[in-house]
Short mmCIF file of C-alpha atoms (C1' of nucleotides) in Angstrom, two decimals:
data_model
loop_
_atom_site.label_atom_id
_atom_site.label_comp_id
_atom_site.label_asym_id
_atom_site.label_seq_id
_atom_site.Cartn_x
_atom_site.Cartn_y
_atom_site.Cartn_z
CA MET A 1 -86.53 188.04 -79.89
CA LYS A 2 -84.79 185.73 -82.15
CA LYS A 3 -86.33 183.25 -84.46
CA SER A 4 -86.16 179.65 -83.34
CA ARG A 5 -86.53 176.56 -85.42
CA ILE A 6 -86.79 172.85 -85.07
CA ASP A 7 -84.18 170.99 -87.05
CA ALA A 8 -84.92 168.41 -89.70
CA ALA A 9 -84.06 164.76 -89.04
CA TRP A 10 -80.55 163.92 -87.97
CA THR A 11 -78.21 162.39 -90.45
CA GLY A 12 -74.79 160.74 -90.45
CA LYS A 13 -74.00 157.81 -88.23
CA ALA A 14 -71.39 158.42 -85.67
CA GLU A 15 -68.66 155.93 -84.95
CA CYS A 16 -68.14 156.21 -81.23
CA GLY A 17 -65.20 153.81 -81.24
CA ARG A 18 -63.03 156.33 -82.97
CA CYS A 19 -64.52 159.55 -81.61
CA GLY A 20 -61.88 162.23 -81.52
CA ILE A 21 -62.75 163.37 -78.06
CA ARG A 22 -63.67 160.00 -76.68
CA ASP A 23 -61.93 160.38 -73.33
CA LEU A 24 -64.02 163.51 -72.72
CA VAL A 25 -67.44 162.09 -73.37
CA LEU A 26 -70.08 159.93 -71.73
CA PHE A 27 -68.73 156.80 -73.36
CA ALA A 28 -65.17 157.43 -72.14
CA ASP A 29 -64.85 154.27 -70.06
CA LEU A 30 -66.53 151.86 -72.42
CA ALA A 31 -64.53 148.90 -73.71
CA GLU A 32 -64.55 147.47 -77.19
CA PRO A 33 -67.25 144.80 -76.63
CA ASP A 34 -69.50 147.32 -75.06
CA PHE A 35 -69.91 149.07 -78.36
CA ASN A 36 -71.54 145.93 -79.74
CA LEU A 37 -74.44 146.61 -77.43
CA ILE A 38 -75.35 149.67 -79.42
CA HIS A 39 -78.15 148.69 -81.75
CA LEU A 40 -79.61 152.03 -82.56
CA PRO A 41 -77.87 154.66 -84.69
CA ILE A 42 -76.02 157.40 -82.84
CA GLU A 43 -76.29 160.38 -85.15
CA GLU A 44 -73.87 163.22 -85.48
CA ARG A 45 -74.75 166.63 -86.80
CA GLU A 46 -73.36 170.03 -87.31
CA LEU A 47 -75.75 172.65 -86.10
CA ASP A 48 -76.00 176.37 -86.82
CA VAL A 49 -76.45 179.00 -84.20
CA GLU A 50 -80.05 179.15 -82.91
CA SER A 51 -80.71 175.49 -83.80
CA VAL A 52 -82.77 173.71 -81.17
CA LEU A 53 -81.57 170.35 -79.90
CA TYR A 54 -84.72 169.89 -77.86
CA SER A 55 -87.44 172.01 -76.29
CA ALA A 56 -88.62 172.14 -72.68
CA GLY A 57 -91.54 169.80 -72.15
CA GLN A 58 -90.87 167.44 -75.01
CA ASP A 59 -90.49 163.93 -73.76
CA GLY A 60 -86.86 162.91 -73.62
CA SER A 61 -86.10 160.42 -76.41
CA ALA A 62 -82.33 161.06 -76.50
CA LEU A 63 -79.28 162.44 -74.84
CA PHE A 64 -76.87 164.69 -76.60
CA THR A 65 -73.16 165.04 -76.46
CA VAL A 66 -71.61 168.35 -77.46
CA ARG A 67 -68.39 167.74 -79.49
CA THR A 68 -67.55 171.22 -80.49
CA GLY A 69 -69.16 174.62 -80.10
CA LEU A 70 -71.46 175.82 -77.34
CA VAL A 71 -75.01 175.07 -76.27
CA LYS A 72 -77.18 177.00 -73.84
CA LEU A 73 -79.92 175.51 -71.64
CA VAL A 74 -82.84 177.90 -71.30
CA GLN A 75 -85.48 177.68 -68.65
CA TYR A 76 -88.78 179.59 -68.80
CA LEU A 77 -90.76 180.95 -65.91
CA PRO A 78 -94.55 180.69 -65.98
CA GLU A 79 -94.83 184.44 -66.56
CA GLY A 80 -92.75 184.18 -69.72
CA THR A 81 -89.39 185.53 -68.59
CA LEU A 82 -86.46 183.24 -69.22
CA ARG A 83 -83.04 182.53 -67.85
CA ILE A 84 -80.07 180.70 -69.29
CA VAL A 85 -79.17 178.18 -66.54
CA ARG A 86 -76.13 176.51 -67.99
CA LEU A 87 -73.65 176.48 -70.87
CA LEU A 88 -72.46 173.22 -72.43
CA GLY A 89 -69.12 173.01 -74.11
CA PRO A 90 -67.15 170.11 -75.71
CA GLY A 91 -67.58 166.80 -73.89
CA ALA A 92 -70.70 167.90 -71.97
CA THR A 93 -73.95 165.96 -72.04
CA ALA A 94 -77.44 167.52 -72.49
CA GLY A 95 -80.74 166.02 -71.70
CA LEU A 96 -79.70 163.53 -68.96
CA GLU A 97 -83.26 163.70 -67.61
CA ALA A 98 -84.28 161.63 -70.65
CA LEU A 99 -82.82 158.62 -68.86
CA LEU A 100 -85.48 158.93 -66.23
CA GLY A 101 -88.23 158.96 -68.70
CA GLN A 102 -88.88 162.58 -67.84
CA PRO A 103 -89.63 165.34 -70.29
CA TYR A 104 -86.84 167.78 -70.91
CA GLU A 105 -86.42 170.44 -68.27
CA HIS A 106 -84.99 173.08 -70.57
CA SER A 107 -84.70 174.10 -74.14
CA ALA A 108 -81.21 173.40 -75.52
CA VAL A 109 -80.17 175.90 -78.17
CA VAL A 110 -76.91 176.22 -80.07
CA LEU A 111 -74.98 179.38 -79.09
CA GLN A 112 -71.92 178.72 -81.23
CA ARG A 113 -71.98 176.55 -84.31
CA ALA A 114 -71.70 173.06 -82.80
CA LEU A 115 -71.10 169.45 -83.62
CA VAL A 116 -73.49 167.35 -81.61
CA CYS A 117 -74.18 163.61 -81.18
CA ARG A 118 -77.62 162.35 -80.55
CA ILE A 119 -77.74 159.19 -78.43
CA PRO A 120 -81.13 157.45 -78.26
CA ARG A 121 -82.27 156.88 -74.68
CA GLN A 122 -82.49 153.09 -75.16
CA VAL A 123 -78.77 152.90 -76.07
CA VAL A 124 -77.81 154.40 -72.72
CA GLU A 125 -80.35 152.38 -70.83
CA ARG A 126 -79.08 149.19 -72.45
CA LEU A 127 -75.43 149.97 -71.74
CA SER A 128 -76.37 151.06 -68.29
CA THR A 129 -77.82 147.73 -67.32
CA GLU A 130 -75.04 145.76 -69.04
CA THR A 131 -71.92 147.48 -68.04
CA PRO A 132 -71.16 149.18 -64.71
CA ARG A 133 -68.53 151.23 -66.53
CA LEU A 134 -71.11 153.67 -67.59
CA HIS A 135 -72.40 154.36 -64.12
CA GLY A 136 -69.35 156.21 -63.04
CA GLN A 137 -69.56 158.44 -66.06
CA LEU A 138 -73.22 159.11 -65.52
CA MET A 139 -72.61 160.09 -61.90
CA GLN A 140 -69.83 162.36 -63.02
CA ARG A 141 -72.13 164.01 -65.51
CA TRP A 142 -74.91 164.53 -63.00
CA HIS A 143 -72.41 165.86 -60.55
CA GLY A 144 -70.81 168.17 -63.08
CA ALA A 145 -74.14 169.59 -64.07
CA LEU A 146 -75.19 170.15 -60.45
CA LYS A 147 -71.88 171.83 -59.60
CA GLN A 148 -72.20 174.13 -62.60
CA ALA A 149 -75.77 174.96 -61.60
CA ASP A 150 -74.75 175.88 -58.06
CA ASP A 151 -71.76 177.88 -59.23
CA TRP A 152 -73.94 179.63 -61.78
CA LEU A 153 -76.31 180.62 -58.99
CA THR A 154 -73.69 181.89 -56.58
CA GLY A 155 -71.43 183.31 -59.23
CA LEU A 156 -73.81 184.82 -61.82
CA SER A 157 -76.81 185.78 -59.70
CA THR A 158 -75.02 187.36 -56.75
CA GLY A 159 -73.53 190.83 -56.49
CA LYS A 160 -73.47 193.70 -58.86
CA THR A 161 -73.77 193.26 -62.59
CA SER A 162 -70.15 194.15 -63.19
CA GLN A 163 -69.06 191.43 -60.81
CA ARG A 164 -71.34 188.86 -62.44
CA LEU A 165 -70.12 189.75 -65.94
CA ALA A 166 -66.57 189.53 -64.75
CA ARG A 167 -67.16 186.10 -63.29
CA LEU A 168 -68.89 184.89 -66.48
CA LEU A 169 -65.96 186.12 -68.63
CA LEU A 170 -63.41 184.43 -66.36
CA HIS A 171 -65.45 181.28 -66.76
CA VAL A 172 -65.60 181.16 -70.55
CA MET A 173 -62.21 182.68 -71.19
CA ASP A 174 -59.12 180.70 -72.39
CA GLN A 175 -55.51 181.17 -71.21
CA ASP A 176 -54.85 184.14 -73.52
CA GLY A 177 -57.84 186.05 -72.19
CA ASN A 178 -59.80 185.23 -75.33
CA ALA A 179 -63.50 184.81 -74.76
CA PRO A 180 -66.78 184.69 -76.74
CA LEU A 181 -68.83 187.79 -76.16
CA PHE A 182 -72.46 186.77 -76.32
CA SER A 183 -75.35 188.81 -77.58
CA ARG A 184 -76.56 191.32 -74.99
CA GLU A 185 -79.85 189.55 -74.80
CA ASP A 186 -78.08 186.23 -73.93
CA LEU A 187 -75.81 188.02 -71.50
CA GLY A 188 -78.81 189.49 -69.73
CA ALA A 189 -80.46 186.09 -69.49
CA MET A 190 -77.32 184.60 -68.02
CA LEU A 191 -76.69 187.37 -65.55
CA GLY A 192 -80.28 187.93 -64.54
CA VAL A 193 -80.41 191.61 -65.71
CA THR A 194 -82.07 193.41 -68.58
CA THR A 195 -80.65 193.44 -72.10
CA VAL A 196 -80.03 197.20 -71.83
CA HIS A 197 -78.18 196.88 -68.55
CA ALA A 198 -76.00 194.06 -69.92
CA SER A 199 -75.15 196.32 -72.77
CA ARG A 200 -74.22 199.19 -70.47
CA THR A 201 -71.99 196.98 -68.43
CA VAL A 202 -70.14 195.72 -71.44
CA ALA A 203 -69.76 199.26 -72.67
CA GLU A 204 -68.36 200.30 -69.26
CA PHE A 205 -65.81 197.41 -69.39
CA LYS A 206 -64.75 198.63 -72.86
CA ARG A 207 -64.37 202.20 -71.70
CA ASN A 208 -62.19 201.11 -68.81
CA GLY A 209 -60.04 198.95 -71.06
CA VAL A 210 -61.01 195.71 -69.23
CA LEU A 211 -62.12 194.29 -72.54
CA ARG A 212 -61.74 194.79 -76.25
CA GLU A 213 -63.95 193.50 -78.96
CA PRO A 214 -61.81 193.36 -82.15
CA LYS A 215 -64.25 191.19 -84.05
CA SER A 216 -67.95 191.17 -83.18
CA GLY A 217 -68.77 188.18 -80.98
CA ARG A 218 -65.34 187.65 -79.46
CA CYS A 219 -63.31 189.63 -77.01
CA ILE A 220 -59.93 189.88 -75.39
CA CYS A 221 -60.04 190.45 -71.63
CA ASP A 222 -57.68 191.56 -68.96
CA ARG A 223 -57.81 188.61 -66.51
CA ALA A 224 -56.26 190.46 -63.59
CA ARG A 225 -58.74 193.31 -63.86
CA LEU A 226 -61.61 190.90 -64.17
CA GLU A 227 -60.52 189.00 -61.13
CA CYS A 228 -60.41 192.07 -59.05
CA ILE A 229 -63.77 193.28 -60.30
CA ALA A 230 -65.29 189.81 -59.68
CA THR A 231 -64.33 189.96 -56.01
CA ALA A 232 -65.39 193.65 -55.62
CA GLU A 233 -61.94 194.67 -54.69
CA CYS A 234 -62.18 197.51 -57.17
CA MET B 1 -73.48 186.01 -37.70
CA LYS B 2 -74.58 182.89 -35.94
CA LYS B 3 -72.37 180.55 -34.07
CA SER B 4 -71.66 177.29 -35.82
CA ARG B 5 -70.50 174.08 -34.27
CA ILE B 6 -69.32 170.69 -35.29
CA ASP B 7 -71.28 167.93 -33.72
CA ALA B 8 -69.92 165.18 -31.58
CA ALA B 9 -69.77 161.55 -32.89
CA TRP B 10 -73.05 160.11 -34.21
CA THR B 11 -74.85 157.58 -32.05
CA GLY B 12 -77.79 155.22 -32.42
CA LYS B 13 -77.80 152.59 -35.10
CA ALA B 14 -80.59 152.97 -37.59
CA GLU B 15 -82.65 150.03 -38.88
CA CYS B 16 -83.28 150.86 -42.41
CA GLY B 17 -85.50 147.77 -42.95
CA ARG B 18 -88.20 149.30 -40.84
CA CYS B 19 -87.63 152.96 -41.57
CA GLY B 20 -90.87 154.92 -41.26
CA ILE B 21 -90.35 156.81 -44.46
CA ARG B 22 -88.69 154.07 -46.37
CA ASP B 23 -90.49 154.50 -49.62
CA LEU B 24 -89.27 158.17 -49.67
CA VAL B 25 -85.61 157.56 -49.13
CA LEU B 26 -82.52 156.52 -51.11
CA PHE B 27 -83.06 152.86 -50.07
CA ALA B 28 -86.72 152.75 -51.19
CA ASP B 29 -86.22 150.08 -53.85
CA LEU B 30 -83.94 147.81 -51.92
CA ALA B 31 -85.12 144.20 -51.19
CA GLU B 32 -84.64 142.27 -47.94
CA PRO B 33 -81.40 140.51 -48.93
CA ASP B 34 -79.84 143.76 -49.98
CA PHE B 35 -79.85 144.96 -46.45
CA ASN B 36 -77.47 142.16 -45.52
CA LEU B 37 -74.84 143.89 -47.61
CA ILE B 38 -74.71 146.74 -45.17
CA HIS B 39 -71.69 146.09 -43.01
CA LEU B 40 -71.05 149.47 -41.61
CA PRO B 41 -73.35 151.17 -39.07
CA ILE B 42 -75.88 153.66 -40.44
CA GLU B 43 -76.32 156.16 -37.68
CA GLU B 44 -79.37 158.22 -36.93
CA ARG B 45 -79.32 161.44 -35.02
CA GLU B 46 -81.62 164.20 -33.99
CA LEU B 47 -79.99 167.59 -34.69
CA ASP B 48 -80.69 170.99 -33.30
CA VAL B 49 -80.94 174.14 -35.40
CA GLU B 50 -77.55 175.38 -36.61
CA SER B 51 -75.94 171.92 -36.29
CA VAL B 52 -73.59 171.17 -39.18
CA LEU B 53 -73.90 167.95 -41.04
CA TYR B 54 -70.71 168.58 -42.98
CA SER B 55 -68.71 171.60 -44.20
CA ALA B 56 -67.66 172.64 -47.71
CA GLY B 57 -64.25 171.26 -48.53
CA GLN B 58 -64.25 168.37 -46.09
CA ASP B 59 -63.77 165.10 -47.93
CA GLY B 60 -67.03 163.28 -48.25
CA SER B 61 -67.07 160.20 -46.07
CA ALA B 62 -70.82 159.82 -45.89
CA LEU B 63 -74.22 160.60 -47.48
CA PHE B 64 -77.11 161.89 -45.35
CA THR B 65 -80.77 161.28 -45.51
CA VAL B 66 -83.06 163.84 -43.98
CA ARG B 67 -85.95 162.10 -42.24
CA THR B 68 -87.67 165.04 -40.60
CA GLY B 69 -86.95 168.78 -40.36
CA LEU B 70 -85.14 170.98 -42.88
CA VAL B 71 -81.52 171.35 -43.92
CA LYS B 72 -79.91 174.13 -45.87
CA LEU B 73 -77.01 173.85 -48.29
CA VAL B 74 -74.80 176.87 -48.08
CA GLN B 75 -72.21 177.84 -50.70
CA TYR B 76 -69.48 180.43 -50.18
CA LEU B 77 -68.03 182.75 -52.71
CA PRO B 78 -64.25 183.48 -52.66
CA GLU B 79 -64.95 186.98 -51.40
CA GLY B 80 -66.86 185.73 -48.38
CA THR B 81 -70.47 186.30 -49.35
CA LEU B 82 -72.66 183.28 -49.18
CA ARG B 83 -75.80 181.92 -50.71
CA ILE B 84 -78.24 179.17 -49.72
CA VAL B 85 -78.43 177.00 -52.84
CA ARG B 86 -80.94 174.43 -51.79
CA LEU B 87 -83.30 173.28 -49.04
CA LEU B 88 -83.56 169.55 -48.17
CA GLY B 89 -86.72 168.24 -46.57
CA PRO B 90 -87.86 164.74 -45.49
CA GLY B 91 -86.65 162.06 -47.88
CA ALA B 92 -83.94 164.20 -49.52
CA THR B 93 -80.32 163.12 -49.70
CA ALA B 94 -77.39 165.41 -48.87
CA GLY B 95 -73.81 164.93 -49.87
CA LEU B 96 -74.19 162.85 -53.01
CA GLU B 97 -70.81 164.09 -54.21
CA ALA B 98 -69.25 161.86 -51.59
CA LEU B 99 -69.97 158.92 -53.92
CA LEU B 100 -67.51 160.37 -56.38
CA GLY B 101 -64.80 160.66 -53.81
CA GLN B 102 -65.06 164.45 -54.03
CA PRO B 103 -65.08 166.82 -51.10
CA TYR B 104 -68.40 168.33 -50.15
CA GLU B 105 -69.43 171.22 -52.34
CA HIS B 106 -71.47 172.96 -49.66
CA SER B 107 -71.98 173.20 -45.99
CA ALA B 108 -75.13 171.43 -44.81
CA VAL B 109 -76.68 173.15 -41.79
CA VAL B 110 -79.87 172.27 -39.90
CA LEU B 111 -82.54 174.94 -40.46
CA GLN B 112 -85.31 173.22 -38.46
CA ARG B 113 -84.65 170.52 -35.85
CA ALA B 114 -84.03 167.44 -37.94
CA LEU B 115 -83.69 163.70 -37.72
CA VAL B 116 -80.90 162.70 -40.01
CA CYS B 117 -79.34 159.39 -41.03
CA ARG B 118 -75.61 159.16 -41.79
CA ILE B 119 -74.78 156.54 -44.44
CA PRO B 120 -71.08 155.77 -44.88
CA ARG B 121 -69.90 156.18 -48.45
CA GLN B 122 -68.77 152.54 -48.58
CA VAL B 123 -72.23 151.28 -47.86
CA VAL B 124 -73.67 152.95 -50.87
CA GLU B 125 -70.74 152.00 -53.09
CA ARG B 126 -71.10 148.38 -52.05
CA LEU B 127 -74.81 148.31 -52.63
CA SER B 128 -74.32 150.23 -55.88
CA THR B 129 -72.10 147.51 -57.32
CA GLU B 130 -74.22 144.63 -56.07
CA THR B 131 -77.72 145.71 -56.83
CA PRO B 132 -78.91 147.70 -59.79
CA ARG B 133 -81.97 148.73 -57.77
CA LEU B 134 -80.06 151.51 -56.18
CA HIS B 135 -79.03 153.08 -59.53
CA GLY B 136 -82.48 154.27 -60.32
CA GLN B 137 -82.77 155.92 -56.98
CA LEU B 138 -79.41 157.57 -57.28
CA MET B 139 -80.34 158.96 -60.66
CA GLN B 140 -83.60 160.20 -59.22
CA ARG B 141 -81.65 161.99 -56.46
CA TRP B 142 -79.22 163.58 -58.81
CA HIS B 143 -82.01 164.66 -61.05
CA GLY B 144 -84.06 166.01 -58.18
CA ALA B 145 -81.16 168.06 -56.94
CA LEU B 146 -80.39 169.45 -60.34
CA LYS B 147 -84.09 170.33 -60.94
CA GLN B 148 -84.24 172.09 -57.65
CA ALA B 149 -81.07 173.95 -58.40
CA ASP B 150 -82.35 175.15 -61.69
CA ASP B 151 -85.74 176.11 -60.25
CA TRP B 152 -84.02 177.89 -57.47
CA LEU B 153 -82.07 180.00 -59.95
CA THR B 154 -84.99 180.89 -62.17
CA GLY B 155 -87.41 181.30 -59.36
CA LEU B 156 -85.48 182.82 -56.54
CA SER B 157 -82.80 184.83 -58.36
CA THR B 158 -85.07 186.38 -61.00
CA GLY B 159 -87.41 189.39 -60.66
CA LYS B 160 -88.13 191.67 -57.88
CA THR B 161 -87.66 190.69 -54.22
CA SER B 162 -91.35 190.49 -53.61
CA GLN B 163 -91.78 188.05 -56.47
CA ARG B 164 -88.89 185.91 -55.22
CA LEU B 165 -90.24 185.85 -51.67
CA ALA B 166 -93.66 184.90 -52.88
CA ARG B 167 -92.20 182.01 -54.95
CA LEU B 168 -90.15 180.81 -51.96
CA LEU B 169 -93.23 180.80 -49.77
CA LEU B 170 -95.25 178.98 -52.37
CA HIS B 171 -92.48 176.47 -52.43
CA VAL B 172 -92.23 175.71 -48.74
CA MET B 173 -95.94 176.14 -47.91
CA ASP B 174 -98.41 173.34 -47.16
CA GLN B 175 -102.02 173.02 -48.34
CA ASP B 176 -103.33 175.30 -45.60
CA GLY B 177 -101.01 178.03 -46.46
CA ASN B 178 -98.85 177.29 -43.48
CA ALA B 179 -95.12 177.91 -43.99
CA PRO B 180 -91.89 178.25 -42.03
CA LEU B 181 -90.74 181.86 -42.00
CA PHE B 182 -86.92 181.73 -41.97
CA SER B 183 -84.63 184.27 -40.23
CA ARG B 184 -84.24 187.39 -42.27
CA GLU B 185 -80.56 186.63 -42.74
CA ASP B 186 -81.44 183.17 -44.26
CA LEU B 187 -84.18 184.71 -46.36
CA GLY B 188 -81.69 187.18 -47.72
CA ALA B 189 -79.18 184.32 -48.53
CA MET B 190 -81.91 182.45 -50.34
CA LEU B 191 -83.27 185.34 -52.36
CA GLY B 192 -79.89 187.00 -53.06
CA VAL B 193 -80.68 190.24 -51.28
CA THR B 194 -79.51 191.93 -48.08
CA THR B 195 -80.91 190.98 -44.71
CA VAL B 196 -82.40 194.43 -44.33
CA HIS B 197 -84.21 194.23 -47.61
CA ALA B 198 -85.53 190.74 -46.89
CA SER B 199 -86.94 192.18 -43.62
CA ARG B 200 -88.56 195.06 -45.43
CA THR B 201 -90.19 192.79 -47.89
CA VAL B 202 -91.61 190.50 -45.17
CA ALA B 203 -92.87 193.58 -43.39
CA GLU B 204 -94.55 194.85 -46.59
CA PHE B 205 -96.27 191.42 -46.96
CA LYS B 206 -97.54 191.69 -43.42
CA ARG B 207 -98.86 195.20 -43.94
CA ASN B 208 -100.73 194.05 -47.10
CA GLY B 209 -102.24 191.08 -45.24
CA VAL B 210 -100.53 188.59 -47.61
CA LEU B 211 -98.97 186.95 -44.62
CA ARG B 212 -99.42 186.72 -40.82
CA GLU B 213 -96.85 185.54 -38.28
CA PRO B 214 -98.79 184.32 -35.30
CA LYS B 215 -95.86 182.57 -33.70
CA SER B 216 -92.35 183.64 -34.57
CA GLY B 217 -90.75 181.34 -37.15
CA ARG B 218 -94.03 180.21 -38.81
CA CYS B 219 -96.51 182.06 -40.91
CA ILE B 220 -99.88 181.71 -42.62
CA CYS B 221 -100.00 182.93 -46.19
CA ASP B 222 -102.64 183.84 -48.69
CA ARG B 223 -101.83 181.49 -51.55
CA ALA B 224 -103.88 183.38 -54.20
CA ARG B 225 -102.18 186.69 -53.37
CA LEU B 226 -98.75 185.04 -53.38
CA GLU B 227 -99.45 183.50 -56.77
CA CYS B 228 -100.33 186.74 -58.27
CA ILE B 229 -97.31 188.57 -56.70
CA ALA B 230 -95.01 185.75 -57.94
CA THR B 231 -96.03 186.31 -61.59
CA ALA B 232 -95.96 190.09 -61.22
CA GLU B 233 -99.65 190.38 -62.07
CA CYS B 234 -100.07 192.68 -59.21
"C1'" DC C 1 -81.46 202.95 -100.86
"C1'" DG C 2 -84.56 201.41 -97.31
"C1'" DA C 3 -85.88 197.80 -93.91
"C1'" DC C 4 -84.80 195.41 -89.95
"C1'" DA C 5 -82.76 193.49 -85.96
"C1'" DG C 6 -79.72 194.35 -82.53
"C1'" DT C 7 -77.07 197.60 -79.87
"C1'" DT C 8 -76.10 201.87 -77.60
"C1'" DT C 9 -77.27 206.08 -75.05
"C1'" DG C 10 -80.06 209.36 -72.27
"C1'" DA C 11 -83.09 210.62 -68.62
"C1'" DG C 12 -86.35 209.86 -64.97
"C1'" DA C 13 -88.41 206.37 -61.92
"C1'" DA C 14 -88.12 202.36 -59.16
"C1'" DA C 15 -85.80 199.02 -56.52
"C1'" DG C 16 -82.13 197.73 -53.57
"C1'" DT C 17 -78.07 198.98 -50.49
"C1'" DT C 18 -75.85 201.08 -46.73
"C1'" DC C 19 -75.24 202.78 -42.27
"C1'" DA C 20 -77.06 204.03 -38.17
"C1'" DA C 21 -80.39 204.14 -34.65
"C1'" DA C 22 -84.42 202.28 -32.38
"C1'" DC C 23 -86.86 198.50 -31.10
"C1'" DT C 24 -87.97 193.64 -29.71
"C1'" DA C 25 -87.62 189.27 -27.13
"C1'" DG C 26 -85.01 185.67 -24.85
"C1'" DG C 27 -81.94 184.64 -21.64
"C1'" DT C 28 -78.68 185.52 -17.32
"C1'" DG C 29 -77.20 186.92 -13.05
"C1'" DG C 30 -77.82 189.59 -9.12
"C1'" DC D 1 -88.30 189.26 -9.91
"C1'" DC D 2 -86.18 192.60 -12.30
"C1'" DA D 3 -82.44 194.94 -14.62
"C1'" DC D 4 -79.47 194.13 -18.05
"C1'" DC D 5 -77.40 191.89 -21.94
"C1'" DT D 6 -77.40 190.23 -26.38
"C1'" DA D 7 -78.67 188.87 -30.97
"C1'" DG D 8 -81.83 189.60 -34.22
"C1'" DT D 9 -85.31 192.59 -36.35
"C1'" DT D 10 -87.40 196.75 -37.89
"C1'" DT D 11 -87.32 201.47 -39.53
"C1'" DG D 12 -85.53 205.96 -41.50
"C1'" DA D 13 -82.85 208.56 -44.80
"C1'" DA D 14 -79.35 209.20 -48.18
"C1'" DC D 15 -77.25 206.98 -51.74
"C1'" DT D 16 -76.25 203.59 -55.62
"C1'" DT D 17 -77.75 200.35 -58.80
"C1'" DT D 18 -80.91 198.80 -61.98
"C1'" DC D 19 -85.08 199.27 -64.75
"C1'" DT D 20 -88.01 201.43 -68.14
"C1'" DC D 21 -89.12 203.71 -72.08
"C1'" DA D 22 -87.82 206.08 -75.86
"C1'" DA D 23 -84.79 207.68 -79.29
"C1'" DA D 24 -80.60 207.36 -81.91
"C1'" DC D 25 -77.29 204.55 -83.95
"C1'" DT D 26 -74.98 200.39 -86.50
"C1'" DG D 27 -74.49 196.94 -89.63
"C1'" DT D 28 -76.50 193.40 -92.79
"C1'" DC D 29 -79.35 192.07 -96.44
"C1'" DG D 30 -82.37 192.31 -100.28
#
DNA sequence: CGACAGTTTGAGAAAGTTCAAACTAGGTGG
DNA sequence: CCACCTAGTTTGAACTTTCTCAAACTGTCG
């Protein structure tokens, strides 16, 4: 178990108009005049690993845009077990359910040091009634989240653990085969297996040369091997 | 393997204004004049078990509203294995991704004889630009789908098969403990286990008196027992 | 040098898979 | 009406995967 903590108040006003990744984010399609409709501060913050954006059950007062880093969405079962249901990278939006006046479904926790913008619910509501441009983006976000959820289910909860791990790595890997290697506990929560078994599977991958971990927390993978493990061809 | 078939053209024009379950469906919030914006026929059809509403990969020309019965969304993995990712009951909407001009993500197949309305994409697009009333409902639909997807993952892909089956039954059961009992193949695809093992688990439930199957395809369950199995208390 | 949290490893038990065979229950055609 | 298909289900037995619990190991921090 890791310690969790609620972060202090957010600081630093963001300037959406000149956001570096503007074409990636929720406000991608907004025009100049639209920004004048924003009357509440959008705050930007750099968050350490294990910081909590929001917790399941809190009522949703804001949406969040991930600008850099990685955020995990954690869902708890009544019995206490937990699963990581999604990973959010740069450009992704967390807490969409806030728009419906619902409490947050998950807890959102930083997995890799992240730069995150906090957008008050009212800002999006206001923009949403004033400009239709936002609707398309909102739909895209919902759709993207749903697609990831479905892929997560079929990809990371189906088949043997080695297949699941291979699919996860293929998913988070860049062109050079470089990927973050999460803690064994997080891996277990993503793949739906125990921490110990996640550890064993990583160890097996290392033994077979499918994966190397030069610095702790990152790894270099053999894409071809992973692809063939993922499909159970080998 | 079951036979699948594509259905012939849809017939019968629906009259949304006097839909029997109007407050449940996508058009719940529409006002009288809004209906005049509908210039393409919305077709209603009764579909047999195994009928296909649409197949994964087809480009999405329409959305579907389930009025009665039950529809499953099936997703295929590259290797050929499949998982049922969601169940849609009365009031639910299938094929929302059509609104984004995307091909369908899943195949939608009738699980229990169903009455379904087919709404051409253009109708929703038109309404969506003309009346803001639809937006709320669309958001609700996306949110509902996403929530079900997440619950499906944490509930039906986590823990032992007996827990998963118990959670599924609790989910589809009515007040009296009456629930549909799906084919063992479908059960396997929902719980992420083999057909054989789904069968064994059902058999075990019957032996322990947790569940009776008076007529094939439906069952009566002991809610209390299911709840305690679901949480691994027993 | 501990202390501590996370990881790895071992070994036995439990859960799930595989393959094959036996067993339904509903049609269909003679 | 019955014999015979067929598709789906159930069961058995050997095997593989995963879990559990416990112990050993690793690296970081005061």
